[in-house]
Amino acid sequence: MSDVSLPASRRDFLLAAGGAAAGVALASVVVVRPALATPATLQEAIGKVVGTARVSAGRVKLELPPLVENGNTVPLAVRVESPMTETDHVRAIHVFAEKNPQPNVLGVFLGPRAGRASVSTRMRLADTQTVIAIAELSDGSFWSDRADVVVTLAACLEEP
Amino acid sequence: MASALIRVPERARRGEVIEIRGLIGHPMETGYRRTQHGERIARDIVRLFTCTYNGTEVFRAELHPAIAANPFIAFSTVATESGTIALHWSGDNGFTATESAAIVVE
């Protein structure tokens, strides 16, 4: 009897747990407020880029896998909604990691000749954490997106 | 000499947005790792990546230790004219590398 009911309940549990995790991820994506609840070094690094300007949520799409087995190479893509014209384009895209030894990951500088504001690369993640992408537009405004990543094998730990 | 791979479409229409990909063999030593004897391994990374289109810079990226070994970067540019697209990497310990590809724009 339990042979039948056990897998079913396990499946139910996994479904429920997955749903809850997705809910948490969704909630944290909606509340984008880089000024809050992040370590001081990260704030300092972001401050060097944005100065005193306000960073709004939206227009930027940061793509990272939600679950990473190996933190040594994690594919990452950033796309920014922009017509990329002479008067309205993305000037720079910066990526920050919350719990790596250094907050800076990548700084990209482009212009109207890029045609499309998108960049992809592979990064290291030292721990389960939040990654933040901030785009600077030609009108001086800043937009951001963040992604939560769960890392099972961290980078920077292995011995050579 | 580091090996670099670059991917640029051979032909494109004028005004088309093309994707360029560059990969270079480099350990991207973070400077945070230690040997088995506890000695810190010095940082050795590629710090700057640029792309020039017929000599004009169209894309620039500053890399940090958080970029994975053998840095890969993909980005886009507008195909404006036939010519050469060159990728340049430079970094610690005097590291430099350049790889270029020809493009025909019609």
mmCIF file of C-alpha atoms in Angstrom, chain A residues 72-74 94 97 100-102 104-125 156-160, chain B residues 17 19 23 27-28 30 32-36 41 53 56 58-70 72-78 80:
data_model
loop_
_atom_site.group_PDB
_atom_site.id
_atom_site.type_symbol
_atom_site.label_atom_id
_atom_site.label_comp_id
_atom_site.label_asym_id
_atom_site.label_seq_id
_atom_site.Cartn_x
_atom_site.Cartn_y
_atom_site.Cartn_z
ATOM 1 C CA ASN A 72 33.141 27.871 -12.404
ATOM 2 C CA THR A 73 31.343 28.555 -15.667
ATOM 3 C CA VAL A 74 27.855 29.949 -15.571
ATOM 4 C CA HIS A 94 27.458 46.465 -15.700
ATOM 5 C CA ALA A 97 27.639 39.633 -7.958
ATOM 6 C CA ASN A 100 31.800 36.808 -4.897
ATOM 7 C CA PRO A 101 35.122 37.997 -3.408
ATOM 8 C CA GLN A 102 34.800 41.065 -5.649
ATOM 9 C CA ASN A 104 32.393 43.503 -10.136
ATOM 10 C CA VAL A 105 31.889 40.929 -12.853
ATOM 11 C CA LEU A 106 31.744 42.727 -16.172
ATOM 12 C CA GLY A 107 31.529 46.244 -17.552
ATOM 13 C CA VAL A 108 30.487 46.644 -21.171
ATOM 14 C CA PHE A 109 30.558 49.852 -23.184
ATOM 15 C CA LEU A 110 28.612 50.149 -26.398
ATOM 16 C CA GLY A 111 26.870 52.661 -28.575
ATOM 17 C CA PRO A 112 24.389 53.038 -31.420
ATOM 18 C CA ARG A 113 26.660 50.926 -33.654
ATOM 19 C CA ALA A 114 25.889 47.870 -31.550
ATOM 20 C CA GLY A 115 22.440 47.683 -33.172
ATOM 21 C CA ARG A 116 21.164 45.597 -30.300
ATOM 22 C CA ALA A 117 21.969 46.016 -26.625
ATOM 23 C CA SER A 118 22.856 42.470 -25.741
ATOM 24 C CA VAL A 119 25.917 40.713 -24.408
ATOM 25 C CA SER A 120 26.582 37.224 -23.190
ATOM 26 C CA THR A 121 29.532 35.619 -21.432
ATOM 27 C CA ARG A 122 30.354 33.027 -18.790
ATOM 28 C CA MET A 123 30.973 33.927 -15.184
ATOM 29 C CA ARG A 124 32.079 32.425 -11.889
ATOM 30 C CA LEU A 125 29.851 32.206 -8.861
ATOM 31 C CA CYS A 156 37.287 29.618 -6.252
ATOM 32 C CA LEU A 157 37.499 26.697 -3.837
ATOM 33 C CA GLU A 158 39.260 23.961 -5.744
ATOM 34 C CA GLU A 159 42.988 23.461 -5.423
ATOM 35 C CA PRO A 160 45.002 23.632 -8.589
ATOM 36 C CA VAL B 17 22.646 43.496 -36.928
ATOM 37 C CA GLU B 19 26.438 38.716 -33.797
ATOM 38 C CA LEU B 23 36.693 33.021 -27.191
ATOM 39 C CA PRO B 27 43.282 30.604 -17.256
ATOM 40 C CA MET B 28 41.759 33.793 -15.748
ATOM 41 C CA THR B 30 41.557 34.973 -9.875
ATOM 42 C CA TYR B 32 42.126 34.122 -4.617
ATOM 43 C CA ARG B 33 43.235 30.535 -5.001
ATOM 44 C CA ARG B 34 46.062 28.963 -3.009
ATOM 45 C CA THR B 35 48.400 26.101 -3.749
ATOM 46 C CA GLN B 36 48.455 23.002 -1.576
ATOM 47 C CA ILE B 41 48.521 32.224 -6.673
ATOM 48 C CA TYR B 53 35.351 47.531 -37.112
ATOM 49 C CA THR B 56 36.793 52.094 -35.210
ATOM 50 C CA VAL B 58 32.460 49.479 -31.611
ATOM 51 C CA PHE B 59 32.499 47.469 -28.396
ATOM 52 C CA ARG B 60 34.565 47.389 -25.216
ATOM 53 C CA ALA B 61 34.341 45.174 -22.153
ATOM 54 C CA GLU B 62 36.196 45.328 -18.857
ATOM 55 C CA LEU B 63 36.637 41.879 -17.374
ATOM 56 C CA HIS B 64 37.078 41.048 -13.711
ATOM 57 C CA PRO B 65 38.216 37.854 -11.951
ATOM 58 C CA ALA B 66 34.570 36.718 -11.853
ATOM 59 C CA ILE B 67 34.710 35.947 -15.575
ATOM 60 C CA ALA B 68 35.219 32.238 -16.169
ATOM 61 C CA ALA B 69 38.432 30.773 -17.557
ATOM 62 C CA ASN B 70 38.762 30.944 -21.348
ATOM 63 C CA PHE B 72 33.802 33.978 -24.043
ATOM 64 C CA ILE B 73 31.989 37.117 -25.106
ATOM 65 C CA ALA B 74 29.162 37.477 -27.594
ATOM 66 C CA PHE B 75 27.752 40.819 -28.668
ATOM 67 C CA SER B 76 26.275 42.470 -31.714
ATOM 68 C CA THR B 77 27.109 45.222 -34.140
ATOM 69 C CA VAL B 78 25.620 46.783 -37.255
ATOM 70 C CA THR B 80 28.061 49.036 -42.079
#
